[in-house]
Coordinates of C-alpha atoms and ligand atoms in Angstrom, one line a residue:
X1 CA 0.0 0.0 0.0
X2 CA 1.4 3.4 -0.8
X3 CA 1.2 5.9 1.9
X4 CA -1.0 8.9 1.4
X5 CA 1.4 11.7 2.4
X6 CA -0.9 12.6 5.2
X7 CA 0.0 12.5 8.8
X8 CA -1.5 9.2 9.9
X9 CA -0.4 6.4 12.2
X10 CA 1.4 4.8 9.3
X11 CA 3.8 7.6 8.6
X12 CA 5.6 8.5 11.8
X13 CA 9.1 8.0 10.4
X14 CA 8.3 9.9 7.3
X15 CA 6.9 12.7 9.4
X16 CA 10.0 12.9 11.5
X17 CA 12.3 12.8 8.6
X18 CA 10.5 15.5 6.7
X19 CA 10.3 17.8 9.6
X20 CA 13.9 17.2 10.7
X21 CA 15.1 18.1 7.2
X22 CA 13.0 21.3 7.1
X23 CA 14.0 22.3 10.7
X24 CA 17.7 21.8 10.1
X25 CA 17.7 23.8 6.9
X26 CA 15.7 26.6 8.6
X27 CA 17.9 26.6 11.7
X28 CA 21.0 27.0 9.6
X29 CA 19.3 29.8 7.7
X30 CA 18.1 31.6 10.8
X31 CA 21.6 31.6 12.2
X32 CA 23.1 32.9 9.0
X33 CA 20.6 35.6 8.1
X34 CA 22.8 38.6 7.2
X35 CA 20.1 41.2 6.7
X36 CA 16.4 41.5 7.5
X37 CA 15.4 41.2 3.8
X38 CA 17.0 39.9 0.6
X39 CA 16.3 43.3 -1.0
X40 CA 14.9 41.5 -4.1
X41 CA 12.8 44.0 -6.1
X42 CA 9.0 43.6 -5.9
X43 CA 8.5 42.8 -9.6
X44 CA 11.2 40.0 -9.3
X45 CA 9.3 38.5 -6.4
X46 CA 6.0 38.8 -8.1
X47 CA 7.5 37.0 -11.1
X48 CA 9.0 34.3 -8.9
X49 CA 5.5 33.5 -7.7
X50 CA 3.6 33.9 -11.0
X51 CA 6.1 31.5 -12.7
X52 CA 4.9 28.5 -10.7
X53 CA 2.2 26.5 -12.4
X54 CA 0.1 25.2 -9.6
X55 CA -1.6 22.8 -12.1
X56 CA 1.8 21.3 -13.0
X57 CA 2.6 17.6 -12.3
X58 CA 3.5 17.3 -8.6
X59 CA 7.2 17.5 -7.7
X60 CA 7.0 15.5 -4.4
X61 CA 7.4 16.7 -0.8
X62 CA 11.2 17.0 -0.7
X63 CA 11.4 19.2 -3.7
X64 CA 8.3 21.2 -2.8
X65 CA 9.7 22.0 0.6
X66 CA 13.1 23.0 -1.0
X67 CA 11.1 25.2 -3.3
X68 CA 9.5 27.2 -0.5
X69 CA 13.0 27.6 0.9
X70 CA 14.2 29.3 -2.2
X71 CA 11.0 31.3 -2.8
X72 CA 9.7 32.2 0.6
X73 CA 12.3 31.7 3.3
X74 CA 15.0 33.4 1.2
X75 CA 12.9 36.4 0.6
X76 CA 11.1 36.6 3.9
X77 CA 11.4 39.6 6.3
X78 CA 13.4 38.5 9.4
X79 CA 12.0 40.0 12.6
X80 CA 14.8 38.4 14.7
X81 CA 17.4 40.4 12.7
X82 CA 18.6 43.3 14.8
X83 CA 18.3 45.7 11.9
X84 CA 14.6 45.0 11.6
X85 CA 12.8 47.8 13.4
X86 CA 9.7 48.6 11.4
X87 CA 6.5 47.3 12.8
X88 CA 5.1 45.5 15.9
X89 CA 6.7 42.2 15.1
X90 CA 8.8 40.2 17.5
X91 CA 11.4 37.5 17.5
X92 CA 9.6 34.4 18.8
X93 CA 10.3 32.2 21.8
X94 CA 11.9 28.9 20.5
X95 CA 9.7 26.9 22.9
X96 CA 6.6 28.5 21.3
X97 CA 7.8 27.7 17.8
X98 CA 8.2 24.1 18.8
X99 CA 4.7 24.2 20.3
X100 CA 3.4 25.6 17.0
X101 CA 4.7 22.5 15.3
X102 CA 3.0 20.3 17.9
X103 CA -0.4 22.0 17.6
X104 CA -0.2 21.9 13.8
X105 CA 0.6 18.2 13.8
X106 CA -2.1 17.3 16.3
X107 CA -4.4 19.8 14.5
X108 CA -6.6 20.3 17.6
X109 CA -9.5 22.6 17.2
X110 CA -10.6 24.2 20.4
X111 CA -14.1 25.0 19.5
X112 CA -15.7 22.1 21.3
X113 CA -14.7 20.0 24.2
X114 CA -15.0 16.8 22.2
X115 CA -12.4 18.1 19.7
X116 CA -10.0 19.5 22.3
X117 CA -10.5 17.9 25.7
X118 CA -7.5 19.0 27.8
X119 CA -6.7 21.8 25.5
X120 CA -9.9 23.5 26.5
X121 CA -8.7 23.5 30.1
X122 CA -5.3 24.8 29.1
X123 CA -6.7 27.7 27.2
X124 CA -9.2 28.5 30.0
X125 CA -6.4 28.4 32.5
X126 CA -4.3 30.8 30.5
X127 CA -7.2 33.2 30.0
X128 CA -7.8 33.1 33.8
X129 CA -4.1 33.7 34.4
X130 CA -4.2 36.7 32.1
X131 CA -7.4 38.0 33.8
X132 CA -5.7 37.8 37.2
X133 CA -2.7 39.6 35.9
X134 CA -5.0 42.3 34.7
X135 CA -6.7 42.4 38.1
X136 CA -10.0 40.7 37.1
X137 CA -10.8 38.2 39.8
X138 CA -12.9 35.6 38.2
X139 CA -12.6 37.1 34.8
X140 CA -13.0 35.2 31.6
X141 CA -11.9 35.4 28.0
X142 CA -11.1 33.7 24.8
X143 CA -8.1 33.5 22.4
X144 CA -8.5 35.2 19.1
X145 CA -6.6 35.6 15.9
X146 CA -5.3 39.1 16.8
X147 CA -6.0 42.4 18.3
X148 CA -8.3 43.3 15.5
X149 CA -10.5 40.4 16.3
X150 CA -10.3 41.0 20.0
X151 CA -11.3 44.6 19.5
X152 CA -14.2 43.7 17.2
X153 CA -15.3 41.1 19.8
X154 CA -15.1 43.5 22.7
X155 CA -17.1 46.1 20.8
X156 CA -19.6 43.5 19.8
X157 CA -20.1 42.6 23.4
X158 CA -20.4 46.3 24.3
X159 CA -23.0 46.7 21.5
X160 CA -25.1 43.8 22.7
X161 CA -24.9 45.2 26.3
X162 CA -26.0 48.6 25.1
X163 CA -28.9 47.2 23.1
X164 CA -30.0 45.1 26.2
X165 CA -29.8 48.2 28.5
X166 CA -31.4 50.7 26.2
X167 CA -33.8 48.5 24.3
X168 CA -37.0 47.1 25.9
X169 CA -37.1 43.4 25.8
X170 CA -36.7 41.5 22.6
X171 CA -36.1 44.0 19.8
X172 CA -37.6 43.9 16.4
X173 CA -35.2 44.2 13.5
X174 CA -36.3 47.8 13.0
X175 CA -35.9 48.7 16.7
X176 CA -32.5 47.2 16.7
X177 CA -31.4 49.0 13.6
X178 CA -32.6 52.4 14.9
X179 CA -31.0 51.9 18.3
X180 CA -27.8 50.9 16.7
X181 CA -27.7 54.2 14.8
X182 CA -27.6 56.0 18.2
X183 CA -24.6 54.1 19.5
X184 CA -21.2 55.9 19.8
X185 CA -17.7 54.6 20.4
X186 CA -15.4 57.1 22.0
X187 CA -11.7 56.8 21.3
X188 CA -8.7 58.9 20.4
X189 CA -7.0 59.7 17.1
X190 CA -4.2 57.3 18.2
X191 CA -6.5 54.4 18.7
X192 CA -6.1 51.4 16.4
X193 CA -8.0 51.6 13.1
X194 CA -9.7 48.3 14.0
X195 CA -11.9 50.4 16.3
X196 CA -13.3 52.3 13.2
X197 CA -13.5 49.1 11.2
X198 CA -15.4 47.3 14.0
X199 CA -17.9 50.2 14.2
X200 CA -18.6 49.7 10.5
X201 CA -18.8 45.9 10.8
X202 CA -21.1 46.2 13.8
X203 CA -23.6 48.3 11.7
X204 CA -23.2 51.5 13.8
X205 CA -23.8 54.8 12.1
X206 CA -21.2 56.4 9.9
X207 CA -20.2 59.0 12.5
X208 CA -20.1 56.4 15.3
X209 CA -16.5 56.8 16.4
X210 CA -16.1 60.1 18.4
X211 CA -12.6 61.3 18.8
X212 CA -11.5 62.7 22.2
X213 CA -8.6 65.2 22.2
X214 CA -5.3 64.1 23.5
X215 CA -2.3 65.6 25.3
X216 CA 0.9 66.4 23.5
X217 CA 2.0 62.7 23.6
X218 CA -1.3 61.5 22.1
X219 CA -2.7 60.3 25.4
X220 CA -6.4 60.6 26.0
X221 CA -7.3 63.8 27.9
X222 CA -9.6 62.6 30.7
X223 CA -11.1 66.1 31.2
X224 CA -11.9 66.2 27.5
X225 CA -13.4 62.7 27.8
X226 CA -15.7 63.8 30.6
X227 CA -16.7 66.8 28.4
X228 CA -17.4 64.6 25.4
X229 CA -19.5 62.2 27.5
X230 CA -21.4 65.2 28.9
X231 CA -22.1 66.5 25.4
X232 CA -23.3 63.0 24.3
X233 CA -25.6 62.8 27.4
X234 CA -27.4 65.9 26.2
X235 CA -28.2 64.3 22.8
X236 CA -30.1 61.1 22.1
X237 CA -26.8 59.3 21.3
X238 CA -25.5 56.5 23.6
X239 CA -21.8 56.1 24.5
X240 CA -21.7 52.3 23.8
X241 CA -18.0 52.1 24.7
X242 CA -14.9 54.1 25.5
X243 CA -11.8 52.6 24.0
X244 CA -8.6 53.5 25.9
X245 CA -5.3 52.4 24.3
X246 CA -2.5 51.0 26.5
X247 CA 0.2 51.5 24.0
X248 CA -0.8 53.3 20.9
X249 CA 0.5 51.7 17.8
X250 CA 2.4 54.7 16.6
X251 CA 3.7 56.3 19.7
X252 CA 3.6 53.6 22.2
X253 CA 1.8 55.9 24.7
X254 CA -0.7 54.8 27.3
X255 CA -3.9 56.6 27.9
X256 CA -4.3 57.5 31.7
X257 CA -6.4 54.4 32.5
X258 CA -7.4 55.4 36.1
X259 CA -8.7 58.8 35.1
X260 CA -10.4 57.4 32.0
X261 CA -12.0 54.8 34.2
X262 CA -13.3 57.6 36.5
X263 CA -14.9 59.3 33.6
X264 CA -16.5 56.1 32.3
X265 CA -17.8 55.1 35.8
X266 CA -19.4 58.5 36.2
X267 CA -21.7 57.7 33.2
X268 CA -21.7 53.9 33.3
X269 CA -19.9 53.6 30.0
X270 CA -18.2 50.3 29.0
X271 CA -14.5 50.8 29.2
X272 CA -12.5 48.7 26.7
X273 CA -8.7 48.8 27.1
X274 CA -6.8 48.0 23.9
X275 CA -3.5 46.6 25.3
X276 CA -2.5 44.8 22.1
X277 CA 0.9 46.4 22.4
X278 CA 1.3 47.2 26.1
X279 CA 0.1 43.9 27.4
X280 CA 3.8 42.8 28.0
X281 CA 3.7 45.2 30.9
X282 CA 1.4 42.7 32.7
X283 CA 4.5 40.6 33.3
X284 CA 7.2 43.3 33.4
X285 CA 9.2 43.1 36.7
X286 CA 9.7 46.9 36.7
X287 CA 6.9 48.6 34.8
X288 CA 3.6 46.9 35.7
X289 CA 2.5 50.2 37.4
X290 CA 2.2 51.8 34.0
X291 CA -1.0 49.7 33.5
X292 CA -2.5 50.9 36.8
X293 CA -6.3 51.2 36.3
X294 CA -6.5 48.5 33.7
X295 CA -8.4 46.4 36.2
X296 CA -11.2 48.9 36.0
X297 CA -11.9 48.0 32.4
X298 CA -14.8 45.8 31.4
X299 CA -12.8 44.2 28.5
X300 CA -9.2 44.1 27.5
X301 CA -7.4 43.2 24.3
X302 CA -4.0 41.5 24.7
X303 CA -1.7 40.5 21.8
X304 CA 0.7 37.9 22.9
X305 CA 2.1 37.9 19.4
X306 CA 3.4 41.4 20.1
X307 CA 4.9 41.8 23.5
X308 CA 5.0 38.1 24.7
X309 CA 7.2 37.0 21.9
X310 CA 4.7 34.6 20.5
X311 CA 4.4 33.4 16.9
X312 CA 1.4 34.8 15.0
X313 CA -1.3 34.3 15.9
X314 CA -1.8 34.6 19.6
X315 CA -4.1 37.1 21.1
X316 CA -7.0 37.2 23.6
X317 CA -10.0 39.2 24.6
X318 CA -10.4 39.2 28.4
X319 CA -13.5 40.4 30.2
X320 CA -14.0 41.2 33.9
X321 CA -17.5 39.6 34.1
X322 CA -17.9 36.2 32.5
X323 CA -21.6 36.9 32.0
X324 CA -20.6 39.5 29.3
X325 CA -19.0 36.7 27.3
X326 CA -21.7 34.3 27.9
X327 CA -24.3 36.8 26.6
X328 CA -23.6 35.8 23.0
X329 CA -23.7 32.1 22.4
X330 CA -24.9 30.5 19.2
X331 CA -25.9 26.9 19.5
X332 CA -26.0 24.1 16.9
X333 CA -27.5 20.7 17.7
X334 CA -24.6 18.9 16.0
X335 CA -21.8 20.9 17.7
X336 CA -22.6 22.7 21.0
X337 CA -26.3 22.2 22.0
X338 CA -27.3 24.7 24.6
X339 CA -27.9 22.0 27.1
X340 CA -24.3 20.6 26.7
X341 CA -22.6 19.7 29.9
X342 CA -19.2 20.0 28.4
X343 CA -17.3 23.3 28.2
X344 CA -17.4 24.4 24.6
X345 CA -15.2 27.4 23.9
X346 CA -17.1 28.0 20.7
X347 CA -19.9 29.4 22.9
X348 CA -17.8 32.5 23.6
X349 CA -15.8 32.9 20.3
X350 CA -16.5 34.6 17.1
X351 CA -14.7 31.8 15.3
X352 CA -15.7 28.1 15.1
X353 CA -12.8 25.9 14.1
X354 CA -10.0 27.5 16.0
X355 CA -6.3 27.0 16.5
X356 CA -4.9 25.9 19.9
X357 CA -2.7 29.0 20.0
X358 CA -2.8 28.9 23.8
X359 CA -0.3 26.0 23.7
X360 CA 2.5 28.3 22.6
X361 CA 1.9 30.7 25.5
X362 CA 1.6 27.8 27.9
X363 CA 4.9 26.3 27.0
X364 CA 6.6 29.8 27.0
X365 CA 5.4 30.6 30.5
X366 CA 6.5 27.1 31.7
X367 CA 9.8 27.4 30.0
X368 CA 10.8 31.0 30.7
X369 CA 8.4 32.0 33.5
X370 CA 6.3 35.1 33.5
X371 CA 9.1 37.2 34.9
X372 CA 11.4 35.9 32.2
X373 CA 9.0 37.0 29.5
X374 CA 8.5 40.4 31.2
X375 CA 12.3 40.8 31.5
X376 CA 12.6 40.4 27.8
X377 CA 10.0 43.2 27.2
X378 CA 11.8 45.3 29.8
X379 CA 15.0 44.9 27.8
X380 CA 13.2 46.3 24.8
X381 CA 11.9 49.2 26.8
X382 CA 15.3 50.0 28.2
X383 CA 16.8 49.9 24.7
X384 CA 14.1 52.2 23.4
X385 CA 15.0 54.7 26.2
X386 CA 18.6 54.6 25.2
X387 CA 17.8 55.0 21.5
X388 CA 15.7 58.1 22.4
X389 CA 18.7 59.6 24.0
X390 CA 21.0 58.8 21.1
X391 CA 18.5 60.2 18.5
X392 CA 18.0 63.3 20.6
X393 CA 21.7 63.9 20.8
X394 CA 22.3 63.5 17.1
X395 CA 22.5 66.8 15.3
X396 CA 21.3 65.1 12.0
X397 CA 18.2 63.6 13.6
X398 CA 15.2 65.1 15.2
X399 CA 13.4 63.1 17.9
X400 CA 9.7 63.9 17.5
X401 CA 7.8 62.1 20.3
X402 CA 8.2 60.5 23.6
X403 CA 7.1 56.9 24.2
X404 CA 6.0 54.8 27.2
X405 CA 6.9 51.6 25.3
X406 CA 9.3 51.1 22.4
X407 CA 8.7 53.3 19.4
X408 CA 11.0 56.0 18.1
X409 CA 9.5 58.7 15.9
X410 CA 12.1 60.9 14.2
X411 CA 13.2 62.6 11.1
X412 CA 16.5 62.9 9.3
X413 CA 17.0 66.7 9.2
X414 CA 20.6 68.0 9.4
X415 CA 21.0 71.7 9.9
X416 CA 20.3 73.6 6.7
X417 CA 17.6 71.1 5.7
X418 CA 14.1 72.7 5.3
X419 CA 11.1 71.0 6.8
X420 CA 9.8 70.4 3.2
X421 CA 13.0 68.7 2.3
X422 CA 13.0 66.6 5.6
X423 CA 9.4 65.5 4.8
X424 CA 10.3 64.5 1.3
X425 CA 13.2 62.4 2.5
X426 CA 11.1 60.3 4.9
X427 CA 9.6 58.0 2.2
X428 CA 12.8 58.0 0.2
X429 CA 14.9 56.8 3.1
X430 CA 12.4 54.1 4.1
X431 CA 12.2 52.9 0.5
X432 CA 15.9 52.9 0.0
X433 CA 16.5 50.9 3.2
X434 CA 13.8 48.4 2.1
X435 CA 15.4 48.1 -1.4
X436 CA 18.8 47.5 0.2
X437 CA 17.3 44.9 2.6
X438 CA 20.0 46.0 5.1
X439 CA 17.6 47.6 7.6
X440 CA 13.8 48.0 7.9
X441 CA 12.2 51.1 9.4
X442 CA 8.6 52.3 9.1
X443 CA 7.1 55.6 8.3
X444 CA 4.0 57.3 9.7
X445 CA 2.5 60.7 10.0
X446 CA 2.8 62.8 13.1
X447 CA 0.9 66.1 13.5
X448 CA 0.3 66.1 9.8
X449 CA 3.9 65.6 8.8
X450 CA 5.6 62.4 7.7
X451 CA 8.2 60.8 9.9
X452 CA 10.3 57.7 10.3
X453 CA 9.5 55.2 12.9
X454 CA 11.3 52.4 14.7
X455 CA 9.4 49.8 16.6
X456 CA 11.8 48.0 18.9
X457 CA 10.7 44.5 19.9
X458 CA 13.9 42.5 19.8
X459 CA 15.4 41.9 23.2
X460 CA 18.6 40.7 21.7
X461 CA 19.2 43.9 19.6
X462 CA 21.8 46.1 21.2
X463 CA 22.2 49.9 21.2
X464 CA 25.0 49.5 18.7
X465 CA 22.7 47.5 16.4
X466 CA 20.2 50.3 16.5
X467 CA 23.0 52.9 16.0
X468 CA 23.9 51.0 12.9
X469 CA 20.3 51.4 11.6
X470 CA 20.4 55.1 12.4
X471 CA 23.7 55.4 10.5
X472 CA 22.1 53.7 7.5
X473 CA 19.2 56.2 7.7
X474 CA 21.7 59.1 7.7
X475 CA 23.7 57.6 4.8
X476 CA 20.5 57.2 2.7
X477 CA 19.2 60.6 3.9
X478 CA 22.4 62.3 2.9
X479 CA 22.4 60.5 -0.5
X480 CA 18.9 61.6 -1.3
X481 CA 19.3 65.2 -0.2
X482 CA 19.0 67.7 -3.0
X483 CA 22.3 69.4 -3.2
X484 CA 22.3 73.1 -4.1
X485 CA 23.2 73.3 -7.8
X486 CA 26.8 74.1 -8.2
X487 CA 27.2 77.1 -10.4
X488 CA 30.1 76.9 -12.9
X489 CA 32.4 79.8 -12.7
Ligands
PLP1 C1 -1.5 45.8 16.5 C2 -2.6 46.5 17.2 C3 -3.9 46.0 17.0 C4 -4.3 45.0 16.0 O1 -3.8 43.7 16.3 P1 -3.6 42.6 15.3 O2 -3.0 41.5 16.1 O3 -2.6 43.2 14.3 O4 -4.9 42.3 14.6 C5 -4.9 46.6 17.8 N1 -4.6 47.6 18.6 C6 -3.3 48.1 18.8 C7 -3.1 49.2 19.8 C8 -2.3 47.5 18.1 O5 -1.0 48.0 18.3

């Protein structure tokens, strides 16, 4: 009998051989990566992909796996390389990578107990652990695909809550629709765009996201929040949720959670804290206090795949009151009948079939300890503080914002360079670095002007590594500067 190439009980040696070969090749590659990116041009990469005929005769496993090495691995962006400093991507814990291979091979789906058994308890335990770290005694939650889904889920719960509180009994479709048009979400300009997206997906009105003014660092101004809520109270609109951000994506600043919670409590508004980026502070041995007040939220988004060094995806929505999550269960006779005695996680998830991502965090906490993970995040935050000093002291660079976490917003602007010129150089420097593959930085817009951005999330990157990136920025900046035209004498 020929084997089917699927992972079945007949194929254990084949499985091991195949994975060993891939892992050994990858391990050698990871150790020898010389730059975050190959620098291959976009059209060359597009051609590389387009040239494969997926209807061609099969090439067999060994060759197919070697092909992805040449195509994907060779041209991937390496977040573990110390010159990668663009977005919120982290190098991953080795134990978590191994766990990823385990959960993929077992292929557990955690939607129902009869598909996941002990995995259900492991996920619930981790969610409970996270809830306690937040300060929710007896809180609940569910793993999600990412902060975007966690935020959507939180706002969905807040919407259902608002409809229950402000509607009378079972709503007709028309009553629901008209009530939904009155719901508002209050956030800042610095909140993640998934807040806007969620409002749209949840069928709220077009103007449903109200922006609260911030202080100079982009943190929500609690007095302005109170005023905004007062203004809303004088209309027929309903503040369905206030979204505070614990670590804005661009600036890494934390909204003042305690003061924001005070304002929410005064009007009974649902406080959602988006800690997708700042959640690493939950385990920080030195900086947990920055999250003071998070325990007063009703729901919290955490992205373990950002500041807990987990492979994508690993995220969770955590709620203070388990009843909030339980509010929204759908039941199917074939899957999770509403009289089921078994704990079915699908009852509290937006997804059905769902990865056992929790295994990766489980093994990471067991292997490194919570303090160990927090110490890694601390190292990143210490590095960011040092980089801020270096940029600030460099006459060719302008530091543009403070951070509570690990972003660095700056511009290349040596003396004699106009603002317009410095603005023009931002995308050029970023593109030149990407094209070279030698360093990766991001760009964003701050107060209406473009700027370069580093997001530091690599605990093994040193100050010298980042200095190297800054030198490359300066070299490219200088090369792209418009020299005054030399007048021939
Ligand atoms: C990254 C981020 C998100 C989105 O999370 P994903 O995991 O990318 O979906 C949401 N909020 C904040 C503040 C973030 O930084």
